[in-house]
XYZ file of C-alpha atoms in Angstrom:
784
model
C 0.000 0.000 0.000
C 1.483 3.324 -1.109
C 1.782 6.273 1.285
C -0.316 9.291 0.499
C 2.749 11.519 0.652
C 4.608 9.466 -1.928
C 4.431 10.290 -5.705
C 4.084 7.459 -8.181
C 7.367 6.335 -9.688
C 6.384 7.316 -13.231
C 5.407 10.814 -12.161
C 8.688 11.214 -10.204
C 10.762 10.178 -13.227
C 8.932 12.593 -15.540
C 9.503 15.511 -13.154
C 13.228 14.699 -12.811
C 13.653 14.492 -16.578
C 11.972 17.837 -17.046
C 14.227 19.492 -14.483
C 17.361 18.160 -16.271
C 16.146 19.388 -19.636
C 15.403 22.804 -18.221
C 18.861 22.951 -16.668
C 20.481 22.127 -19.991
C 18.405 24.692 -21.849
C 18.470 27.578 -19.421
C 21.692 27.140 -17.416
C 24.158 26.552 -20.277
C 23.220 28.870 -23.098
C 26.815 29.699 -23.825
C 27.384 26.247 -25.326
C 24.493 26.471 -27.687
C 26.524 28.521 -30.164
C 30.138 29.836 -30.426
C 30.912 32.979 -28.449
C 31.696 36.153 -30.407
C 35.319 36.105 -29.155
C 35.977 32.549 -30.376
C 34.506 33.465 -33.768
C 36.983 36.354 -33.988
C 39.872 34.007 -33.152
C 38.717 31.447 -35.714
C 38.513 34.166 -38.352
C 42.063 35.324 -37.470
C 43.379 31.781 -38.001
C 41.543 31.433 -41.297
C 42.741 34.788 -42.633
C 46.357 34.007 -41.741
C 46.445 31.224 -44.335
C 48.720 29.156 -42.079
C 46.344 26.176 -42.111
C 45.058 26.665 -45.632
C 41.275 26.931 -46.103
C 40.319 24.727 -43.172
C 36.713 23.600 -42.863
C 36.666 22.179 -39.329
C 33.629 23.212 -37.287
C 35.855 23.930 -34.271
C 39.096 25.887 -34.765
C 40.404 24.384 -31.524
C 40.812 21.084 -33.386
C 43.365 22.521 -35.802
C 46.891 21.035 -35.605
C 49.030 22.884 -33.077
C 46.104 24.781 -31.533
C 45.144 24.406 -27.869
C 42.185 26.220 -26.311
C 40.962 26.754 -22.780
C 37.579 25.606 -21.488
C 35.946 28.745 -22.844
C 37.172 27.946 -26.370
C 39.771 30.708 -26.483
C 43.206 29.969 -27.965
C 45.992 29.729 -25.365
C 48.705 27.966 -27.382
C 49.939 27.812 -30.983
C 52.606 25.139 -31.427
C 53.705 24.534 -35.000
C 57.308 23.491 -34.254
C 58.793 21.366 -37.073
C 55.340 20.331 -38.316
C 54.228 22.633 -41.111
C 55.500 22.896 -44.664
C 53.456 26.021 -45.442
C 55.380 29.263 -45.647
C 54.140 31.626 -42.948
C 54.381 35.339 -42.315
C 53.824 36.733 -38.832
C 52.343 39.860 -40.360
C 49.426 37.845 -41.756
C 48.074 37.023 -38.289
C 45.785 39.438 -36.425
C 47.514 39.190 -33.054
C 45.090 41.527 -31.320
C 42.420 38.851 -31.877
C 44.280 36.395 -29.621
C 44.130 38.106 -26.202
C 44.524 34.882 -24.188
C 47.508 33.439 -26.054
C 50.135 32.173 -23.599
C 52.497 30.120 -25.746
C 53.626 30.793 -29.319
C 56.012 28.141 -30.659
C 56.830 28.451 -34.357
C 60.363 27.039 -34.506
C 61.610 25.733 -37.872
C 58.230 26.572 -39.387
C 59.256 28.369 -42.595
C 58.522 31.785 -41.118
C 59.564 34.730 -43.233
C 59.122 38.464 -43.156
C 59.620 40.564 -40.048
C 58.278 40.440 -36.502
C 55.351 42.892 -36.477
C 54.823 45.529 -33.797
C 51.357 44.050 -33.202
C 52.910 41.080 -31.462
C 53.225 43.354 -28.430
C 49.428 42.995 -27.966
C 49.864 39.472 -26.555
C 49.873 40.650 -22.958
C 49.453 37.130 -21.492
C 52.274 35.542 -23.522
C 54.761 33.581 -21.397
C 56.637 31.590 -24.079
C 57.768 32.934 -27.466
C 59.942 30.633 -29.604
C 60.660 31.452 -33.258
C 63.879 29.461 -33.685
C 65.414 28.566 -37.049
C 63.335 30.608 -39.471
C 63.968 33.268 -42.113
C 62.861 36.270 -40.092
C 64.315 39.594 -41.228
C 64.317 43.148 -39.989
C 64.728 44.497 -36.481
C 63.381 43.378 -33.123
C 60.291 45.522 -32.453
C 60.243 47.862 -29.448
C 56.833 46.434 -28.560
C 58.517 43.257 -27.312
C 58.852 45.210 -24.093
C 55.043 45.022 -23.676
C 55.180 41.258 -23.153
C 55.781 41.643 -19.442
C 54.605 38.101 -18.595
C 57.230 36.556 -20.867
C 59.355 33.861 -19.240
C 61.079 32.321 -22.288
C 62.133 34.312 -25.371
C 64.034 32.461 -28.110
C 64.387 33.998 -31.596
C 67.739 32.400 -32.386
C 68.979 31.289 -35.803
C 67.284 33.926 -37.962
C 68.422 36.955 -39.973
C 67.507 39.746 -37.577
C 69.510 42.976 -37.754
C 69.888 46.160 -35.764
C 70.336 46.660 -32.033
C 68.737 44.752 -29.187
C 65.933 47.154 -28.110
C 66.303 48.742 -24.687
C 62.641 47.930 -24.004
C 63.703 44.334 -23.440
C 64.594 45.492 -19.952
C 60.856 45.580 -19.130
C 60.666 41.779 -19.299
C 61.483 41.326 -15.647
C 59.956 37.824 -15.497
C 62.284 36.544 -18.199
C 64.387 33.514 -17.261
C 65.706 32.518 -20.710
C 66.775 34.940 -23.459
C 68.247 33.481 -26.636
C 69.084 35.684 -29.646
C 71.992 33.565 -30.948
C 72.865 33.288 -34.651
C 71.461 36.548 -35.984
C 73.063 39.749 -37.289
C 72.341 41.990 -34.327
C 74.609 44.998 -33.877
C 75.312 47.667 -31.315
C 76.256 47.313 -27.659
C 74.662 45.075 -25.043
C 71.741 47.285 -23.873
C 71.535 48.608 -20.322
C 68.049 47.162 -19.967
C 69.413 43.629 -19.719
C 70.714 44.580 -16.284
C 67.079 44.697 -15.081
C 66.438 41.047 -15.865
C 67.229 39.827 -12.363
C 65.463 36.471 -12.877
C 67.501 35.578 -15.956
C 69.071 32.118 -15.873
C 70.302 31.869 -19.467
C 71.558 34.787 -21.568
C 72.529 33.691 -25.082
C 73.407 36.418 -27.578
C 76.284 34.689 -29.371
C 77.191 34.693 -33.054
C 76.007 38.204 -33.790
C 77.928 41.410 -34.496
C 77.565 43.083 -31.114
C 80.376 45.438 -30.179
C 81.571 47.498 -27.261
C 82.617 46.321 -23.802
C 80.943 43.681 -21.679
C 78.974 45.848 -19.229
C 79.665 45.478 -15.535
C 75.935 45.180 -14.781
C 76.168 41.594 -16.061
C 77.442 40.889 -12.556
C 73.986 41.744 -11.160
C 72.339 38.811 -12.920
C 73.159 36.489 -10.054
C 70.744 33.743 -11.128
C 72.592 33.147 -14.414
C 73.669 29.590 -15.076
C 74.500 30.094 -18.768
C 76.211 33.154 -20.268
C 76.952 32.987 -24.001
C 78.508 36.106 -25.550
C 80.680 34.282 -28.103
C 81.228 35.125 -31.757
C 80.751 38.902 -31.518
C 83.055 41.909 -31.644
C 83.044 42.680 -27.950
C 86.196 44.424 -26.791
C 87.889 45.765 -23.703
C 88.539 43.572 -20.683
C 86.379 41.019 -18.918
C 84.761 42.890 -15.987
C 85.733 41.667 -12.525
C 82.021 41.672 -11.623
C 81.796 38.405 -13.539
C 82.874 36.794 -10.298
C 79.478 37.605 -8.760
C 77.757 35.004 -10.946
C 78.257 32.180 -8.481
C 75.498 30.031 -10.012
C 77.159 30.087 -13.436
C 77.820 26.715 -15.043
C 78.648 27.744 -18.626
C 80.724 30.798 -19.629
C 81.340 31.273 -23.351
C 83.118 34.474 -24.463
C 85.235 33.049 -27.271
C 85.815 34.629 -30.699
C 85.627 38.263 -29.614
C 88.198 41.045 -29.321
C 88.550 40.938 -25.554
C 91.885 42.082 -24.161
C 93.500 42.596 -20.794
C 93.889 39.986 -18.099
C 91.566 37.216 -17.061
C 90.163 38.594 -13.775
C 91.122 36.686 -10.659
C 87.472 36.905 -9.552
C 86.753 34.137 -12.052
C 87.884 31.825 -9.284
C 84.593 32.559 -7.474
C 82.600 30.619 -10.069
C 82.881 27.373 -8.158
C 79.986 25.705 -10.027
C 81.430 26.470 -13.477
C 81.531 23.427 -15.776
C 82.463 24.881 -19.168
C 84.862 27.813 -19.693
C 85.720 28.937 -23.229
C 87.635 32.177 -23.797
C 89.613 31.181 -26.899
C 90.321 33.403 -29.914
C 90.567 36.726 -28.103
C 93.434 39.074 -27.258
C 93.743 38.251 -23.575
C 97.181 38.747 -22.078
C 98.958 38.351 -18.770
C 99.250 35.113 -16.873
C 96.608 32.506 -16.204
C 95.280 33.448 -12.735
C 96.065 30.783 -10.131
C 92.531 31.274 -8.746
C 91.310 29.283 -11.739
C 92.273 26.252 -9.694
C 89.218 26.894 -7.500
C 86.877 25.773 -10.284
C 86.688 22.212 -9.024
C 83.620 21.394 -11.158
C 85.278 22.432 -14.420
C 85.167 19.827 -17.208
C 86.196 21.854 -20.266
C 88.626 24.805 -20.270
C 89.734 26.448 -23.516
C 91.975 29.530 -23.273
C 93.730 28.931 -26.596
C 94.615 31.499 -29.259
C 95.296 34.435 -26.950
C 98.436 36.248 -25.797
C 98.704 34.634 -22.370
C 102.202 34.381 -20.938
C 103.953 33.191 -17.826
C 103.957 29.633 -16.501
C 101.047 27.220 -16.370
C 99.826 27.554 -12.765
C 100.092 24.322 -10.825
C 96.638 25.057 -9.386
C 95.163 23.898 -12.704
C 96.041 20.425 -11.558
C 93.352 20.744 -8.866
C 90.679 20.474 -11.566
C 90.206 16.734 -11.189
C 87.010 16.655 -13.294
C 88.705 18.287 -16.285
C 88.319 16.332 -19.534
C 89.481 18.968 -22.055
C 92.391 21.383 -21.504
C 93.269 23.673 -24.417
C 96.009 26.273 -23.985
C 97.578 26.197 -27.446
C 98.712 29.246 -29.437
C 99.699 31.461 -26.526
C 103.052 32.580 -25.113
C 103.086 30.338 -22.079
C 106.536 29.500 -20.743
C 108.068 27.442 -17.993
C 107.674 23.709 -17.654
C 104.616 21.521 -17.545
C 103.877 21.024 -13.839
C 104.318 17.408 -12.691
C 101.079 17.746 -10.714
C 99.405 17.173 -14.084
C 99.140 13.568 -12.907
C 96.097 14.592 -10.836
C 94.004 15.138 -13.969
C 92.926 11.522 -14.193
C 89.808 12.366 -16.232
C 91.704 14.298 -18.900
C 90.918 13.208 -22.462
C 92.238 16.128 -24.541
C 95.375 18.179 -23.852
C 96.362 20.806 -26.417
C 99.366 22.943 -25.403
C 101.080 23.409 -28.754
C 102.529 26.652 -30.111
C 103.806 28.044 -26.817
C 107.237 28.488 -25.256
C 107.151 25.567 -22.848
C 110.532 24.096 -22.037
C 112.055 21.375 -19.923
C 111.234 17.715 -20.150
C 107.810 16.266 -20.775
C 106.873 15.057 -17.293
C 106.638 11.293 -17.034
C 103.347 11.793 -15.221
C 101.651 12.691 -18.509
C 102.157 9.173 -19.810
C 100.147 7.881 -16.853
C 96.954 9.735 -17.838
C 95.265 6.652 -19.227
C 92.090 8.407 -20.384
C 93.994 10.663 -22.790
C 92.705 10.537 -26.359
C 94.575 13.511 -27.833
C 97.920 14.920 -26.680
C 99.390 17.838 -28.642
C 102.553 19.511 -27.291
C 103.938 20.574 -30.682
C 105.923 23.733 -31.433
C 107.470 24.249 -28.031
C 110.988 23.924 -26.625
C 110.470 20.587 -24.880
C 113.390 18.172 -24.634
C 114.169 14.703 -23.370
C 113.275 11.286 -24.712
C 109.990 9.564 -25.490
C 109.620 7.035 -22.676
C 108.581 3.431 -23.131
C 105.753 4.132 -20.662
C 103.904 5.752 -23.566
C 102.367 2.335 -24.139
C 100.111 2.997 -21.128
C 98.006 5.451 -23.160
C 95.919 2.727 -24.721
C 93.090 5.141 -25.666
C 95.339 7.617 -27.466
C 94.172 8.527 -30.981
C 96.332 11.599 -31.687
C 99.887 12.429 -30.586
C 101.729 15.518 -31.828
C 105.167 16.264 -30.375
C 106.535 17.917 -33.527
C 108.821 20.953 -33.587
C 110.465 20.416 -30.207
C 113.931 19.287 -29.102
C 113.119 15.686 -28.263
C 116.082 13.346 -28.703
C 116.880 9.672 -28.419
C 115.188 6.985 -30.429
C 111.546 6.229 -31.057
C 110.880 3.481 -28.511
C 110.263 -0.020 -29.826
C 107.078 -0.547 -27.881
C 103.525 -1.610 -28.544
C 102.025 1.691 -29.601
C 98.447 2.596 -28.620
C 96.327 0.559 -31.054
C 93.720 3.315 -31.557
C 96.203 5.948 -32.715
C 95.278 7.700 -35.967
C 97.574 10.740 -35.954
C 101.264 10.532 -35.023
C 103.632 13.445 -35.686
C 107.159 13.490 -34.252
C 108.725 15.606 -36.990
C 111.257 18.424 -36.498
C 112.986 16.966 -33.458
C 116.377 15.394 -32.771
C 115.286 11.780 -32.936
C 117.769 9.175 -34.137
C 117.890 5.470 -34.776
C 115.593 3.365 -36.951
C 111.859 3.641 -37.488
C 110.436 0.970 -35.169
C 108.703 -1.906 -36.907
C 105.945 -1.782 -34.293
C 104.399 1.062 -36.306
C 103.354 -1.593 -38.807
C 100.719 -2.779 -36.311
C 98.805 0.530 -36.228
C 95.910 -0.437 -38.480
C 94.040 2.822 -37.811
C 96.968 5.143 -38.517
C 96.109 7.880 -41.047
C 98.893 10.460 -40.530
C 102.555 9.682 -39.875
C 105.057 12.550 -39.733
C 108.704 11.796 -38.919
C 110.433 14.393 -41.105
C 113.445 16.524 -40.186
C 115.043 14.184 -37.665
C 118.168 12.026 -37.756
C 116.440 8.717 -38.384
C 118.378 6.027 -40.220
C 117.943 2.483 -41.436
C 115.283 1.190 -43.792
C 111.630 2.078 -44.071
C 109.687 -0.779 -42.438
C 108.101 -2.800 -45.221
C 104.817 -3.135 -43.324
C 104.046 0.572 -43.564
C 102.819 0.171 -47.121
C 100.108 -2.221 -45.912
C 98.517 0.144 -43.385
C 94.948 0.314 -44.724
C 94.078 3.846 -43.587
C 97.392 5.636 -44.059
C 96.937 8.810 -46.139
C 99.803 11.089 -45.071
C 103.433 10.013 -44.839
C 106.362 12.418 -44.452
C 109.792 10.905 -43.860
C 111.812 13.659 -45.541
C 115.068 15.158 -44.283
C 116.397 12.082 -42.509
C 119.160 9.577 -43.273
C 116.976 6.679 -44.342
C 118.441 4.168 -46.777
C 117.344 1.167 -48.766
C 114.689 0.902 -51.436
C 111.468 2.847 -51.840
C 108.414 0.734 -51.172
C 106.096 0.197 -54.126
C 102.688 0.750 -52.564
C 103.177 4.309 -51.328
C 101.582 5.514 -54.565
C 98.163 5.129 -52.958
C 98.830 7.762 -50.301
C 97.242 11.163 -50.613
C 100.364 12.972 -49.353
C 103.852 11.572 -49.182
C 107.317 13.064 -48.987
C 110.429 10.903 -48.968
C 112.853 13.573 -50.157
C 116.316 14.281 -48.730
C 117.197 10.727 -47.743
C 119.540 8.043 -49.102
C 116.780 6.014 -50.684
C 117.297 4.139 -53.940
C 115.102 2.824 -56.681
C 112.534 4.227 -59.106
C 109.476 6.157 -58.084
C 106.586 3.796 -57.397
C 104.183 4.427 -60.297
C 104.526 8.196 -60.041
C 105.021 10.327 -63.141
C 108.000 12.761 -63.378
C 105.510 15.617 -63.067
C 104.703 14.475 -59.551
C 108.170 15.491 -58.389
C 106.950 19.064 -58.580
C 104.360 18.529 -55.860
C 104.997 18.022 -52.180
C 102.334 15.345 -52.016
C 104.502 13.034 -54.121
C 107.872 14.554 -53.349
C 110.821 12.305 -54.164
C 113.234 15.102 -55.112
C 116.811 14.481 -54.123
C 116.195 10.986 -52.797
C 118.323 9.384 -55.552
C 119.939 11.034 -58.592
C 117.915 14.138 -57.830
C 120.458 14.705 -55.059
C 123.829 13.419 -56.276
C 125.555 14.447 -53.066
C 123.672 11.681 -51.294
C 123.485 8.821 -53.756
C 124.383 7.611 -57.208
C 121.244 6.107 -58.694
C 118.807 7.769 -61.049
C 115.466 9.490 -60.845
C 113.050 8.479 -63.660
C 115.881 7.072 -65.778
C 117.719 3.842 -66.431
C 120.814 5.602 -67.822
C 123.817 5.550 -65.468
C 125.415 8.614 -63.940
C 128.617 8.364 -65.920
C 126.844 8.514 -69.252
C 124.656 11.395 -68.293
C 127.145 13.687 -66.528
C 128.594 15.172 -69.744
C 125.157 15.691 -71.205
C 124.072 17.414 -68.018
C 126.951 19.915 -68.259
C 126.141 20.769 -71.881
C 122.481 21.119 -71.023
C 123.275 23.531 -68.192
C 125.398 25.769 -70.458
C 122.781 25.733 -73.229
C 120.074 26.470 -70.698
C 121.880 29.575 -69.415
C 122.430 30.935 -72.939
C 118.867 30.422 -74.071
C 117.097 31.302 -70.832
C 118.468 34.829 -70.316
C 116.587 36.563 -73.201
C 113.502 34.461 -72.478
C 113.516 35.428 -68.808
C 113.951 39.101 -69.729
C 110.998 38.942 -72.107
C 108.862 37.144 -69.511
C 109.653 39.763 -66.857
C 108.587 42.618 -69.159
C 105.467 40.721 -70.212
C 104.597 39.866 -66.612
C 104.933 43.512 -65.532
C 102.603 44.610 -68.345
C 100.047 41.914 -67.475
C 100.267 42.845 -63.818
C 99.410 46.478 -64.523
C 96.475 45.512 -66.752
C 95.259 42.912 -64.266
C 95.480 45.340 -61.356
C 93.295 47.882 -63.176
C 90.778 45.227 -64.165
C 90.745 43.768 -60.656
C 89.962 47.129 -59.089
C 86.978 47.466 -61.397
C 85.801 43.922 -60.664
C 86.224 44.336 -56.914
C 84.349 47.620 -56.986
C 81.461 45.994 -58.853
C 81.386 43.064 -56.448
C 81.401 45.304 -53.379
C 78.755 47.528 -54.885
C 76.508 44.565 -55.601
C 77.194 43.168 -52.136
C 77.466 39.703 -53.642
C 80.706 37.895 -52.828
C 79.490 34.858 -54.763
C 79.536 36.583 -58.159
C 81.592 33.934 -59.910
C 82.713 36.043 -62.880
C 84.164 38.678 -60.576
C 84.901 36.489 -57.602
C 88.530 35.478 -57.105
C 88.308 34.462 -53.463
C 90.131 37.509 -52.116
C 87.112 39.681 -51.328
C 85.777 37.193 -48.783
C 89.052 35.494 -47.860
C 89.395 37.235 -44.492
C 85.744 36.554 -43.652
C 86.110 32.870 -44.436
C 89.349 32.550 -42.484
C 87.679 34.248 -39.509
C 84.514 32.156 -39.841
C 86.493 28.892 -39.774
C 89.191 30.127 -37.382
C 91.764 29.531 -40.137
C 90.214 26.163 -41.046
C 90.288 24.898 -37.481
C 89.370 21.250 -37.051
C 86.357 22.305 -34.967
C 84.663 23.505 -38.157
C 85.571 20.434 -40.209
C 82.490 18.353 -41.031
C 84.090 15.784 -43.310
C 87.191 14.649 -45.163
C 87.390 13.174 -48.641
C 90.022 11.891 -51.016
C 91.183 15.323 -52.128
C 89.803 17.795 -49.626
C 88.315 18.521 -46.228
C 84.888 20.116 -45.925
C 84.243 22.942 -43.481
C 81.038 24.675 -42.412
C 81.244 28.475 -42.250
C 78.815 31.259 -41.456
C 79.796 34.507 -43.160
C 79.151 37.970 -41.671
C 76.120 38.230 -43.955
C 74.652 35.243 -42.135
C 74.911 32.943 -45.128
C 76.025 29.426 -44.215
C 78.271 27.792 -46.806
C 80.329 24.638 -47.217
C 84.025 25.051 -47.996
C 85.976 22.253 -49.602
C 89.616 22.990 -48.840
C 91.741 21.121 -51.334
C 94.697 19.099 -50.076
C 96.579 19.456 -53.326
C 98.502 22.655 -54.013
C 99.302 23.426 -57.654
C 101.360 26.577 -57.157
C 104.199 25.281 -59.298
C 101.993 24.348 -62.263
C 102.269 27.270 -64.741
C 98.925 26.677 -66.472
C 96.972 25.674 -63.402
C 95.565 29.073 -62.458
C 94.033 29.612 -65.899
C 92.707 26.054 -66.195
C 91.299 26.109 -62.663
C 89.392 29.370 -63.228
C 88.051 28.276 -66.618
C 86.896 24.977 -65.164
C 85.167 26.610 -62.204
C 83.464 29.127 -64.474
C 82.225 26.291 -66.672
C 80.909 24.296 -63.707
C 79.043 27.273 -62.330
C 76.952 27.190 -65.489
C 75.557 23.833 -64.369
C 71.983 24.559 -63.325
C 69.847 21.783 -61.935
C 67.655 21.594 -58.869
C 69.221 18.276 -57.790
C 72.895 19.257 -58.167
C 74.728 21.001 -55.348
C 75.393 24.588 -56.299
C 79.035 25.625 -56.701
C 79.163 29.284 -55.660
C 82.795 30.036 -56.420
C 86.398 29.433 -55.476
C 89.387 30.986 -53.778
C 93.014 30.905 -54.862
C 95.436 32.043 -52.212
C 99.088 31.501 -51.508
C 98.163 29.716 -48.278
C 95.255 27.584 -49.398
C 92.762 26.859 -52.123
C 89.113 26.014 -51.657
C 85.782 25.676 -53.393
C 82.572 27.236 -52.073
C 79.362 25.235 -52.180
C 75.827 25.542 -50.907
C 75.568 24.023 -47.436
C 73.470 20.865 -47.053
C 72.081 20.570 -43.530
C 71.536 16.801 -43.298
C 74.880 15.732 -44.716
C 75.349 12.685 -46.910
C 72.860 9.942 -47.659
C 75.412 7.487 -46.296
C 75.317 9.155 -42.872
C 71.528 9.381 -42.943
C 71.180 5.634 -43.545
C 74.034 4.511 -41.351
C 72.149 4.621 -38.046
C 68.782 2.947 -37.563
C 67.262 5.929 -35.765
C 68.130 8.377 -38.536
C 67.290 5.913 -41.288
C 63.759 5.549 -39.932
C 63.150 9.248 -40.642
C 63.491 8.547 -44.363
C 60.334 6.757 -45.419
C 59.845 4.836 -48.650
C 58.214 7.788 -50.372
C 61.226 9.974 -49.564
C 63.596 7.253 -50.726
C 61.822 7.031 -54.066
C 62.066 10.829 -54.347
C 65.796 10.639 -53.638
C 66.335 8.025 -56.361
C 64.263 10.064 -58.801
C 66.236 13.250 -58.049
C 69.551 11.447 -58.607
C 68.330 10.022 -61.904
C 67.220 13.425 -63.168
C 70.536 14.973 -62.144
C 72.577 12.314 -63.951
C 70.400 12.600 -67.032
C 71.035 16.345 -67.050
C 74.804 15.852 -66.743
C 74.881 13.222 -69.498
C 72.539 14.788 -72.031
C 72.042 18.504 -71.336
C 75.596 19.646 -70.583
C 78.107 20.571 -73.275
C 80.469 18.808 -73.058
C 78.729 15.957 -71.181
C 79.824 15.294 -67.616
C 80.181 11.681 -66.496
C 80.284 11.310 -62.722
C 82.046 7.913 -62.450
C 82.165 8.046 -58.627
C 78.535 8.124 -57.562
C 77.943 6.712 -54.093
C 75.839 7.444 -51.041
C 78.696 9.619 -49.777
C 78.250 11.917 -52.779
C 74.486 12.303 -52.361
C 73.752 15.187 -49.981
C 70.468 15.987 -48.256
C 69.075 19.351 -47.250
C 66.829 20.041 -44.269
C 63.782 18.781 -46.213
C 65.586 15.510 -47.102
C 65.797 16.520 -50.748
C 68.712 14.876 -52.572
C 71.548 16.648 -54.401
C 74.421 15.131 -56.388
C 77.836 16.485 -55.418
C 81.529 16.030 -56.227
C 81.241 15.986 -60.005
C 83.773 17.578 -62.270
C 86.331 18.110 -59.517
C 88.821 15.607 -60.918
C 88.885 17.788 -63.993
C 89.524 20.764 -61.766
C 92.393 19.116 -60.028
C 94.069 17.353 -62.910
C 94.438 18.737 -66.389
C 95.457 15.507 -68.144
C 91.962 14.213 -68.919
C 90.383 14.113 -72.329
C 88.875 17.281 -73.751
C 85.898 15.345 -75.116
C 84.179 14.428 -71.865
C 84.711 15.634 -68.324
C 85.487 12.693 -66.130
C 84.543 13.288 -62.510
C 85.264 11.540 -59.257
C 88.147 10.513 -57.051
C 91.525 10.635 -58.752
C 93.154 7.251 -58.754
C 90.702 5.038 -60.640
C 89.320 5.104 -64.175
C 87.179 2.296 -65.490
C 88.856 -0.090 -67.976
C 88.267 0.849 -71.599
C 88.210 4.570 -70.930
C 90.023 6.798 -73.418
C 91.349 8.890 -70.565
C 95.004 8.712 -69.538
C 96.014 9.586 -65.976
C 99.452 9.385 -64.401
C 99.781 7.333 -61.221
């Protein structure tokens, strides 16, 4: 029996349903249709064109878009994802009042940063890394007072850093690296008391490092490298006691390293190389117990190496080369058990190499070259089992090269220009990874160990200016550089043409009949000395008679050509400078940009080397204009070849006429008395070989991209074979010669360079590739 106060179940359910429906209808009207503000935001996205003509009902579902519960955009994150070219000026930033994060790194951005971006008052993260942004940083950046992270590195921004940046007092990370910013470091940066990372390297900033940097006590990373900052390092730098990384290299800093640097007890990385710092290394540097890498090279530092450096027990890299340091190497060096790299070459160090160095078993590279060190190489050197590079050249080391088991990993061994005597130890034959062996200008005697010609990786061999005897080994012809001159060696050149005697790379001059004071056999001849001596005298007399008028005529002709060339060169240089284009091949002779390239690569320092081939090493360089290029510095110097300059220029000019989207662009070349190099477009992803070598990287290249790569190579080869006059046959195509850009597009490289380097090929077809092999049946004749 039902109570009179109780409603029937059906009636109760109907009432409850009605209440719920009413709640949905009357309490949540905002969800019935989009709010006016979200419609404005959706329209801003559509008008920008960044997502094409999207037709999604909800703009919050677009890739890279995140909205809050009210449907308002709070984050745009298009890092690495889009292939559509974007322009910041196409977005109506005032329509995005709630935007907190804007991440558009490597997103094909172009144009400038608009002033309207200052309307994003709630923005906390702004990252525009690795784009093509131009122009100046807008003053309105100072309106983004909630900003915590600001990273606009790796673009093409110019002009000064705006002083309004000092209003961003919440900023913890500021990164403007790799741009073309100029002017001094602005005073406003001193207001950024919460800053933990300040990165403004690789720009063109000038002036002194301001002392207010010392007020940024929360800094853990300070990168001011690659600018034109001058004057001395302020002592206030010692106030940055939280600092872990200090990079001030490649500037124009002078004066002494302040002793206050010893206060940075948490410092891990210290790089001050390539400046003009002088004075002694402060002993307080020994307080940096956490230091792992210290590079003070390429300065004007003098005085002894302080023994306090040996307190840095975590140090793995110690670079002090190219200074004026004197005194001896402190024996306390034995404390640096973690040391892997020690570069102290090109100083004035004297005394003996302390035996303690040979006990540093983690050493990989030890360079003490170009000093005044003496003593003998101890047999304890065999303890350095991880050693890959040893350079003790240009010292006063005496005694013999020890007959020990050399470190099996060694690749570079240079003991030249010392006082070493005795034979070359046969144990060197066991170094299967050896690539460079320099023993020249010593007093070595005996025979060349026969096993050296079987070392599979050996490319450089210099045994000149010794007292070696015996026969020349036959297989040295495969080396890239070899010099056996000024010895007592006998026998014919191993498969080397007489022309090769003119080049240092295959230098056999004066090792037999070329130097009669040392031996009696012949160079490139089977005729004996007795039969040829009379002929030689007559030839010398005839040569003097004939050569005098010829030399006189050549001198007059050369002077006339010099005057004409100088006038023409001034006109060409003026045109090139006026156009602002150093890559104008017809006018470009390498001298306009030579200083910039030398500075950009630190005189072709190994740090900028990204690869080595059969005839050259490749370097990456960023020019003052911001353009990144690849430089192929040729190993082979042709200074003694009379026709080389003309042939080289004609060949380069011809190759620059090659125009195909899948062939690496040759920009130009440089001829200089110190070096010679080619200038190519830089390919970000390197060779196809490297991209496929590791499983992780290979997985990035899908089958569609692989088909595109094959298709691009085929089109390039077809162009070379059928559309070039004369045709160009590559003959050395491999995955190492296929380069990839940032979009994994393929480009054929290294064609035609054999023709550049060697002028003995046929004039009918340009044969490309590595010198040293031509397929059987070819009509081409090369000398080996």
